[in-house]
Coordinates of N, CA and C in Angstrom, one line a residue:
V1165 N 140.6 -17.9 71.0 CA 140.4 -18.7 72.1 C 140.0 -20.1 71.5
P1166 N 140.7 -21.1 71.9 CA 140.3 -22.5 71.4 C 139.0 -23.0 72.0
V1167 N 138.2 -23.6 71.2 CA 137.0 -24.2 71.6 C 137.0 -25.7 71.2
E1168 N 136.7 -26.5 72.1 CA 136.6 -28.0 71.8 C 135.2 -28.3 71.4
I1169 N 135.0 -28.9 70.2 CA 133.7 -29.3 69.7 C 133.4 -30.7 70.0
S1170 N 132.2 -31.0 70.4 CA 131.8 -32.4 70.7 C 131.5 -33.1 69.4
I1171 N 132.0 -34.3 69.2 CA 131.6 -35.1 68.0 C 130.3 -35.7 68.3
K1172 N 129.4 -35.5 67.3 CA 128.0 -36.1 67.4 C 127.9 -37.4 66.6
S1173 N 126.8 -38.0 66.7 CA 126.7 -39.3 66.0 C 126.6 -39.2 64.5
D1174 N 126.2 -38.0 64.0 CA 126.3 -37.8 62.5 C 127.0 -36.5 62.2
C1175 N 127.5 -36.4 61.0 CA 128.3 -35.3 60.6 C 127.6 -34.0 60.6
S1176 N 126.3 -34.0 60.1 CA 125.5 -32.8 60.1 C 125.4 -32.1 61.4
S1177 N 125.1 -33.0 62.4 CA 124.9 -32.5 63.8 C 126.2 -31.9 64.3
T1178 N 127.4 -32.5 64.0 CA 128.7 -32.0 64.4 C 128.9 -30.6 63.8
V1179 N 128.6 -30.5 62.5 CA 128.8 -29.2 61.8 C 127.9 -28.2 62.4
E1180 N 126.6 -28.5 62.7 CA 125.7 -27.6 63.3 C 126.3 -27.1 64.6
N1181 N 126.9 -28.0 65.4 CA 127.5 -27.6 66.6 C 128.7 -26.7 66.4
I1182 N 129.5 -26.9 65.4 CA 130.6 -26.0 65.0 C 130.1 -24.6 64.6
L1183 N 129.1 -24.6 63.8 CA 128.5 -23.3 63.3 C 127.9 -22.5 64.4
S1184 N 127.4 -23.2 65.5 CA 126.8 -22.5 66.6 C 127.9 -21.8 67.5
Q1185 N 129.1 -22.1 67.3 CA 130.2 -21.5 68.0 C 130.8 -20.4 67.2
T1186 N 131.6 -19.5 67.9 CA 132.3 -18.5 67.2 C 133.7 -19.0 67.0
V1187 N 134.0 -19.5 65.8 CA 135.3 -20.0 65.5 C 135.8 -19.3 64.2
E1188 N 137.2 -19.1 64.1 CA 137.8 -18.5 63.0 C 138.4 -19.6 62.1
C1189 N 138.7 -20.7 62.6 CA 139.3 -21.8 61.9 C 139.0 -23.1 62.6
M1190 N 139.3 -24.2 61.9 CA 139.1 -25.5 62.5 C 140.4 -26.3 62.4
I1191 N 140.8 -27.0 63.5 CA 141.8 -28.0 63.4 C 141.2 -29.3 63.7
I1192 N 141.2 -30.2 62.8 CA 140.5 -31.5 62.9 C 141.4 -32.6 62.7
D1193 N 141.2 -33.6 63.5 CA 142.0 -34.9 63.4 C 141.3 -35.7 62.3
Y1194 N 142.0 -36.1 61.3 CA 141.4 -36.9 60.2 C 140.6 -38.0 60.7
N1195 N 141.1 -38.8 61.6 CA 140.3 -40.0 62.2 C 139.5 -39.6 63.4
L1196 N 139.4 -38.4 63.7 CA 138.6 -37.9 64.8 C 139.0 -38.5 66.1
G1197 N 140.3 -38.8 66.2 CA 140.9 -39.3 67.5 C 140.2 -40.6 67.9
S1198 N 139.7 -40.7 69.1 CA 139.2 -41.9 69.6 C 137.6 -42.1 69.4
F1199 N 137.0 -41.2 68.6 CA 135.6 -41.2 68.4 C 135.2 -42.2 67.3
Q1200 N 135.2 -43.5 67.7 CA 134.9 -44.6 66.7 C 133.4 -44.6 66.4
V1201 N 132.6 -44.0 67.2 CA 131.2 -44.1 67.0 C 130.7 -43.1 65.9
A1202 N 131.6 -42.3 65.5 CA 131.2 -41.2 64.5 C 130.7 -41.7 63.2
G1203 N 131.4 -42.7 62.6 CA 131.1 -43.1 61.3 C 131.4 -42.2 60.1
Y1204 N 132.2 -41.2 60.4 CA 132.7 -40.2 59.4 C 134.0 -39.7 59.9
N1205 N 134.7 -39.0 59.0 CA 136.1 -38.5 59.4 C 136.2 -37.0 59.2
G1206 N 137.4 -36.5 59.5 CA 137.6 -35.1 59.5 C 137.4 -34.4 58.1
V1207 N 137.7 -35.2 57.0 CA 137.5 -34.6 55.7 C 136.0 -34.4 55.5
E1208 N 135.1 -35.3 55.9 CA 133.7 -35.2 55.8 C 133.2 -34.0 56.5
I1209 N 133.7 -33.8 57.7 CA 133.4 -32.6 58.5 C 133.8 -31.3 57.7
A1210 N 135.0 -31.3 57.2 CA 135.4 -30.1 56.4 C 134.5 -29.9 55.2
N1211 N 134.2 -30.9 54.5 CA 133.3 -30.7 53.3 C 132.0 -30.1 53.7
E1212 N 131.4 -30.7 54.7 CA 130.1 -30.2 55.2 C 130.2 -28.8 55.7
L1213 N 131.3 -28.5 56.4 CA 131.5 -27.1 56.9 C 131.6 -26.1 55.8
W1214 N 132.3 -26.5 54.8 CA 132.5 -25.6 53.6 C 131.2 -25.4 52.8
R1215 N 130.3 -26.3 53.0 CA 129.0 -26.0 52.3 C 128.3 -24.8 53.0
H1216 N 128.6 -24.6 54.3 CA 128.0 -23.5 55.0 C 128.9 -22.2 55.1
R1217 N 130.2 -22.5 55.2 CA 131.2 -21.4 55.3 C 132.3 -21.7 54.3
K1218 N 132.1 -21.3 53.1 CA 132.9 -21.7 52.0 C 134.4 -21.5 52.2
N1219 N 134.9 -20.4 52.7 CA 136.3 -20.2 52.7 C 136.9 -20.3 54.1
M1220 N 136.2 -20.9 55.0 CA 136.7 -21.1 56.4 C 138.0 -21.9 56.4
P1221 N 139.0 -21.4 57.1 CA 140.3 -22.1 57.2 C 140.1 -23.4 58.0
V1222 N 140.5 -24.5 57.4 CA 140.4 -25.8 58.0 C 141.8 -26.5 57.9
F1223 N 142.3 -27.0 59.0 CA 143.6 -27.7 59.1 C 143.3 -29.1 59.6
M1224 N 144.1 -30.0 59.0 CA 143.9 -31.4 59.3 C 145.1 -32.0 60.0
L1225 N 144.9 -32.6 61.2 CA 146.0 -33.3 61.8 C 145.8 -34.8 61.5
T1226 N 146.9 -35.5 61.2 CA 146.7 -36.9 60.8 C 148.0 -37.6 61.1
S1227 N 147.9 -38.8 61.4 CA 149.1 -39.7 61.5 C 149.2 -40.5 60.2
Y1228 N 148.2 -40.3 59.3 CA 148.2 -41.0 58.1 C 148.1 -40.0 56.9
D1229 N 149.3 -39.5 56.6 CA 149.4 -38.5 55.5 C 148.7 -38.9 54.2
E1230 N 148.9 -40.2 53.9 CA 148.4 -40.7 52.6 C 146.9 -40.5 52.5
N1231 N 146.2 -40.6 53.6 CA 144.7 -40.4 53.6 C 144.3 -39.0 53.0
M1232 N 145.1 -38.0 53.4 CA 144.8 -36.7 53.0 C 145.0 -36.5 51.5
Y1233 N 146.1 -37.0 51.0 CA 146.4 -36.7 49.6 C 145.6 -37.6 48.7
E1234 N 145.1 -38.7 49.2 CA 144.2 -39.6 48.5 C 142.9 -38.8 48.2
H1235 N 142.4 -38.0 49.1 CA 141.2 -37.2 48.9 C 141.5 -35.9 48.1
E1236 N 142.8 -35.5 48.1 CA 143.2 -34.3 47.4 C 142.4 -33.0 47.8
L1237 N 142.1 -32.9 49.0 CA 141.3 -31.8 49.5 C 142.2 -30.7 50.1
F1238 N 143.3 -31.1 50.7 CA 144.1 -30.2 51.5 C 145.5 -30.0 50.8
S1239 N 145.9 -28.8 50.8 CA 147.3 -28.6 50.4 C 148.2 -29.1 51.5
A1240 N 149.5 -29.4 51.2 CA 150.4 -29.8 52.2 C 150.6 -28.8 53.3
F1241 N 150.3 -27.5 52.9 CA 150.4 -26.4 53.9 C 149.4 -26.6 55.0
Q1242 N 148.3 -27.3 54.8 CA 147.2 -27.4 55.8 C 147.0 -28.8 56.3
V1243 N 148.0 -29.6 56.1 CA 148.0 -31.0 56.7 C 149.2 -31.1 57.5
F1244 N 149.0 -31.5 58.8 CA 150.1 -31.6 59.7 C 150.1 -33.0 60.3
N1245 N 151.3 -33.5 60.5 CA 151.6 -34.8 61.1 C 151.3 -34.7 62.6
Y1246 N 150.4 -35.5 63.1 CA 150.0 -35.4 64.5 C 151.2 -35.7 65.4
A1247 N 152.0 -36.7 65.2 CA 153.1 -37.1 66.0 C 154.1 -36.0 66.1
R1248 N 154.5 -35.4 65.0 CA 155.4 -34.3 65.0 C 154.9 -33.1 65.8
Y1249 N 153.6 -32.9 65.6 CA 152.9 -31.7 66.2 C 153.0 -31.9 67.7
L1250 N 152.7 -33.1 68.2 CA 152.7 -33.3 69.7 C 154.1 -33.4 70.3
G1251 N 155.1 -33.9 69.5 CA 156.4 -34.1 70.1 C 157.5 -33.1 69.8
D1252 N 157.2 -32.1 69.0 CA 158.3 -31.2 68.6 C 157.8 -29.7 68.7
H1253 N 158.4 -29.0 69.7 CA 157.9 -27.7 70.0 C 158.2 -26.7 68.8
K1254 N 159.2 -26.9 68.1 CA 159.5 -26.1 66.9 C 158.4 -26.3 65.9
E1255 N 158.0 -27.6 65.7 CA 156.9 -27.9 64.8 C 155.6 -27.2 65.2
Q1256 N 155.3 -27.3 66.5 CA 154.1 -26.6 67.1 C 154.1 -25.1 66.7
D1257 N 155.3 -24.5 67.0 CA 155.4 -23.0 66.7 C 155.2 -22.8 65.2
D1258 N 155.8 -23.6 64.3 CA 155.6 -23.4 62.9 C 154.1 -23.6 62.5
I1259 N 153.5 -24.6 63.0 CA 152.1 -24.8 62.7 C 151.2 -23.7 63.2
H1260 N 151.5 -23.2 64.4 CA 150.7 -22.1 64.9 C 150.8 -20.9 64.0
K1261 N 152.1 -20.6 63.6 CA 152.3 -19.4 62.7 C 151.6 -19.6 61.4
K1262 N 151.6 -20.8 60.8 CA 150.8 -21.0 59.6 C 149.4 -20.8 59.8
I1263 N 148.8 -21.3 60.9 CA 147.4 -21.1 61.2 C 147.0 -19.6 61.3
V1264 N 147.9 -18.9 62.0 CA 147.6 -17.4 62.1 C 147.7 -16.7 60.8
R1265 N 148.7 -17.1 59.9 CA 148.8 -16.5 58.6 C 147.5 -16.8 57.7
V1266 N 147.0 -18.0 57.8 CA 145.8 -18.4 57.0 C 144.6 -17.6 57.5
I1267 N 144.5 -17.5 58.8 CA 143.3 -16.7 59.4 C 143.4 -15.3 59.0
E1268 N 144.6 -14.7 59.1 CA 144.8 -13.3 58.7 C 144.5 -13.1 57.2
H1269 N 144.9 -14.0 56.4 CA 144.6 -13.9 54.9 C 143.1 -14.0 54.7
F1270 N 142.4 -14.9 55.4 CA 141.0 -15.0 55.3 C 140.3 -13.7 55.6
K1271 N 140.7 -13.1 56.8 CA 140.1 -11.9 57.2 C 140.4 -10.7 56.3
K1272 N 141.6 -10.7 55.7 CA 141.9 -9.6 54.8 C 141.1 -9.8 53.5
R1273 N 140.9 -11.0 53.0 CA 140.1 -11.2 51.9 C 138.7 -10.8 52.1
I1274 N 138.1 -11.1 53.2 CA 136.8 -10.6 53.6 C 136.7 -9.1 53.6
D1275 N 137.7 -8.5 54.3 CA 137.7 -7.0 54.4 C 137.8 -6.4 53.0
A1276 N 138.7 -7.0 52.1 CA 138.8 -6.4 50.8 C 137.5 -6.5 50.0
W1277 N 136.8 -7.7 50.1 CA 135.6 -7.8 49.4 C 134.5 -6.8 49.9
E1278 N 134.5 -6.6 51.3 CA 133.5 -5.7 51.8 C 133.8 -4.3 51.4
C1279 N 135.1 -3.9 51.4 CA 135.5 -2.6 50.9 C 135.1 -2.3 49.5
E1280 N 135.4 -3.3 48.6 CA 135.1 -3.2 47.2 C 133.6 -3.1 47.0
L1281 N 132.9 -3.9 47.7 CA 131.4 -3.9 47.6 C 130.8 -2.6 48.0
N1282 N 131.3 -2.0 49.1 CA 130.8 -0.7 49.6 C 131.1 0.4 48.5
Q1283 N 132.3 0.3 47.9 CA 132.6 1.3 46.9 C 131.7 1.1 45.7
L1284 N 131.5 -0.1 45.3 CA 130.7 -0.4 44.1 C 129.2 -0.1 44.3
L1285 N 128.7 -0.2 45.5 CA 127.3 0.1 45.8 C 127.0 1.5 45.5
E1286 N 128.0 2.4 45.7 CA 127.8 3.8 45.4 C 127.6 4.0 43.9
R1287 N 128.1 3.1 43.1 CA 128.0 3.2 41.6 C 127.0 2.2 41.0
R1288 N 126.1 1.7 41.9 CA 125.1 0.7 41.4 C 124.3 1.3 40.3
G1289 N 124.1 0.5 39.3 CA 123.2 0.9 38.2 C 124.0 1.6 37.1
E1290 N 125.2 1.9 37.2 CA 126.0 2.6 36.2 C 126.3 1.7 35.0
S1291 N 126.5 0.4 35.3 CA 126.8 -0.5 34.2 C 126.5 -2.0 34.6
V1292 N 126.3 -2.8 33.7 CA 126.1 -4.2 33.9 C 127.3 -4.9 34.6
D1293 N 128.5 -4.5 34.2 CA 129.7 -5.0 34.8 C 129.7 -4.7 36.3
I1294 N 129.4 -3.5 36.7 CA 129.4 -3.1 38.1 C 128.4 -3.9 38.9
D1295 N 127.2 -3.9 38.3 CA 126.1 -4.7 39.0 C 126.4 -6.2 39.2
S1296 N 127.1 -6.7 38.1 CA 127.5 -8.1 38.2 C 128.5 -8.4 39.3
R1297 N 129.5 -7.4 39.4 CA 130.5 -7.6 40.4 C 129.9 -7.4 41.8
I1298 N 128.9 -6.5 41.9 CA 128.2 -6.4 43.2 C 127.6 -7.7 43.6
L1299 N 126.9 -8.4 42.7 CA 126.3 -9.6 43.0 C 127.3 -10.7 43.3
E1300 N 128.4 -10.7 42.6 CA 129.5 -11.7 42.8 C 130.1 -11.5 44.2
L1301 N 130.4 -10.2 44.5 CA 131.0 -10.0 45.9 C 130.0 -10.3 47.0
D1302 N 128.8 -10.0 46.8 CA 127.8 -10.3 47.8 C 127.7 -11.8 48.0
S1303 N 127.7 -12.6 46.9 CA 127.6 -14.0 47.0 C 128.9 -14.6 47.7
E1304 N 130.0 -14.1 47.4 CA 131.3 -14.6 48.1 C 131.2 -14.3 49.6
L1305 N 130.8 -13.1 49.9 CA 130.7 -12.7 51.3 C 129.7 -13.6 52.1
E1306 N 128.5 -13.8 51.5 CA 127.5 -14.6 52.1 C 128.0 -16.0 52.3
A1307 N 128.6 -16.6 51.2 CA 129.1 -18.0 51.3 C 130.2 -18.2 52.3
S1308 N 131.0 -17.1 52.4 CA 132.2 -17.2 53.3 C 131.8 -17.0 54.8
L1309 N 130.8 -16.2 55.0 CA 130.5 -15.8 56.4 C 129.4 -16.7 56.9
D1310 N 128.4 -17.0 56.1 CA 127.4 -18.0 56.5 C 126.6 -18.4 55.3
G1311 N 127.1 -19.4 54.6 CA 126.6 -19.9 53.4 C 125.1 -20.4 53.5
T1312 N 124.7 -20.6 54.7 CA 123.3 -21.0 54.9 C 122.3 -20.0 54.2
Y1313 N 122.7 -18.7 54.3 CA 121.8 -17.7 53.8 C 122.1 -17.2 52.4
A1314 N 123.1 -17.8 51.7 CA 123.5 -17.3 50.4 C 122.5 -17.7 49.4
F1315 N 122.1 -16.7 48.5 CA 121.2 -17.0 47.4 C 122.0 -17.3 46.2
P1316 N 121.5 -18.2 45.4 CA 122.2 -18.5 44.1 C 122.2 -17.3 43.2
Q1317 N 123.3 -17.2 42.4 CA 123.4 -16.0 41.5 C 122.2 -15.8 40.7
K1318 N 121.6 -16.8 40.1 CA 120.4 -16.7 39.2 C 119.3 -16.0 40.0
M1319 N 119.1 -16.5 41.2 CA 118.0 -15.9 42.0 C 118.2 -14.4 42.2
K1320 N 119.5 -14.0 42.5 CA 119.8 -12.6 42.7 C 119.5 -11.8 41.4
R1321 N 119.9 -12.4 40.3 CA 119.7 -11.6 39.0 C 118.3 -11.5 38.7
D1322 N 117.5 -12.5 39.1 CA 116.0 -12.4 38.9 C 115.4 -11.3 39.7
L1323 N 116.0 -11.0 40.8 CA 115.5 -9.9 41.6 C 115.9 -8.6 41.1
S1324 N 115.3 -8.1 40.1 CA 115.7 -6.8 39.5 C 115.3 -5.7 40.4
E1325 N 115.9 -4.5 40.2 CA 115.6 -3.4 41.0 C 114.1 -3.0 41.0
S1326 N 113.5 -3.1 39.9 CA 112.0 -2.8 39.9 C 111.2 -3.8 40.7
N1327 N 111.6 -5.1 40.7 CA 110.9 -6.0 41.5 C 111.1 -5.8 43.0
L1328 N 112.3 -5.4 43.3 CA 112.6 -5.0 44.7 C 111.8 -3.8 45.1
L1329 N 111.7 -2.8 44.2 CA 110.9 -1.6 44.6 C 109.4 -2.0 44.8
K1330 N 108.9 -2.8 43.9 CA 107.5 -3.3 44.1 C 107.3 -4.0 45.4
L1331 N 108.3 -4.8 45.8 CA 108.2 -5.6 47.0 C 108.2 -4.6 48.2
V1332 N 109.1 -3.6 48.1 CA 109.2 -2.6 49.2 C 107.9 -1.8 49.3
E1333 N 107.3 -1.4 48.2 CA 106.0 -0.7 48.2 C 104.9 -1.6 48.8
R1334 N 104.9 -2.8 48.4 CA 103.9 -3.7 49.0 C 104.1 -3.9 50.5
L1335 N 105.4 -4.1 50.9 CA 105.6 -4.2 52.4 C 105.2 -2.9 53.1
D1336 N 105.4 -1.7 52.5 CA 105.0 -0.5 53.1 C 103.5 -0.5 53.3
R1337 N 102.8 -0.9 52.3 CA 101.3 -0.9 52.3 C 100.9 -1.9 53.4
L1338 N 101.5 -3.1 53.5 CA 101.2 -4.0 54.5 C 101.4 -3.5 55.9
L1339 N 102.5 -2.8 56.1 CA 102.8 -2.2 57.4 C 101.9 -1.1 57.8
E1340 N 101.4 -0.4 56.8 CA 100.4 0.6 57.0 C 99.0 0.1 57.2
G1341 N 98.8 -1.2 56.8 CA 97.5 -1.8 57.0 C 96.6 -1.5 55.8
N1342 N 97.1 -1.1 54.7 CA 96.3 -0.8 53.5 C 96.3 -1.9 52.4
D1343 N 96.7 -3.1 52.8 CA 96.7 -4.1 51.8 C 96.2 -5.4 52.4

């Protein structure tokens, strides 16, 4: 279901607005259409958004293709000419199909990571390689779904199993009122 997002006076507020919605991808106008008060562009929104949701599909509409390639952020697959999009029904269908394929790919990647993580969790502690892969998958999932809560790899490694057990024991004592 399409959701129209209000452009705020600063990029961070706009991204907060986006993150508060349930969206699977973003289609952004490079120049943000007629919102001259913004002081930022669609690429800046995309960059800020990816800081919170690393792999979120973002597509850019623009009448100025050179702007996109100048920033080298988007593949040609994800940059669409605004005039062609509005004026050509075949172009609209092609773009919509591309968007659906990218969203499906994103969801499949998330599902594959979750499946692999669940399988590896059963083998936790068997080897350093397995534990490292668990941390890597966990980080990818956190960063892709809501990077706001992703812990850096070093912090996760520092949280050894024994430290976690001590923390759980302390929490149990606190909950029982014995600490």
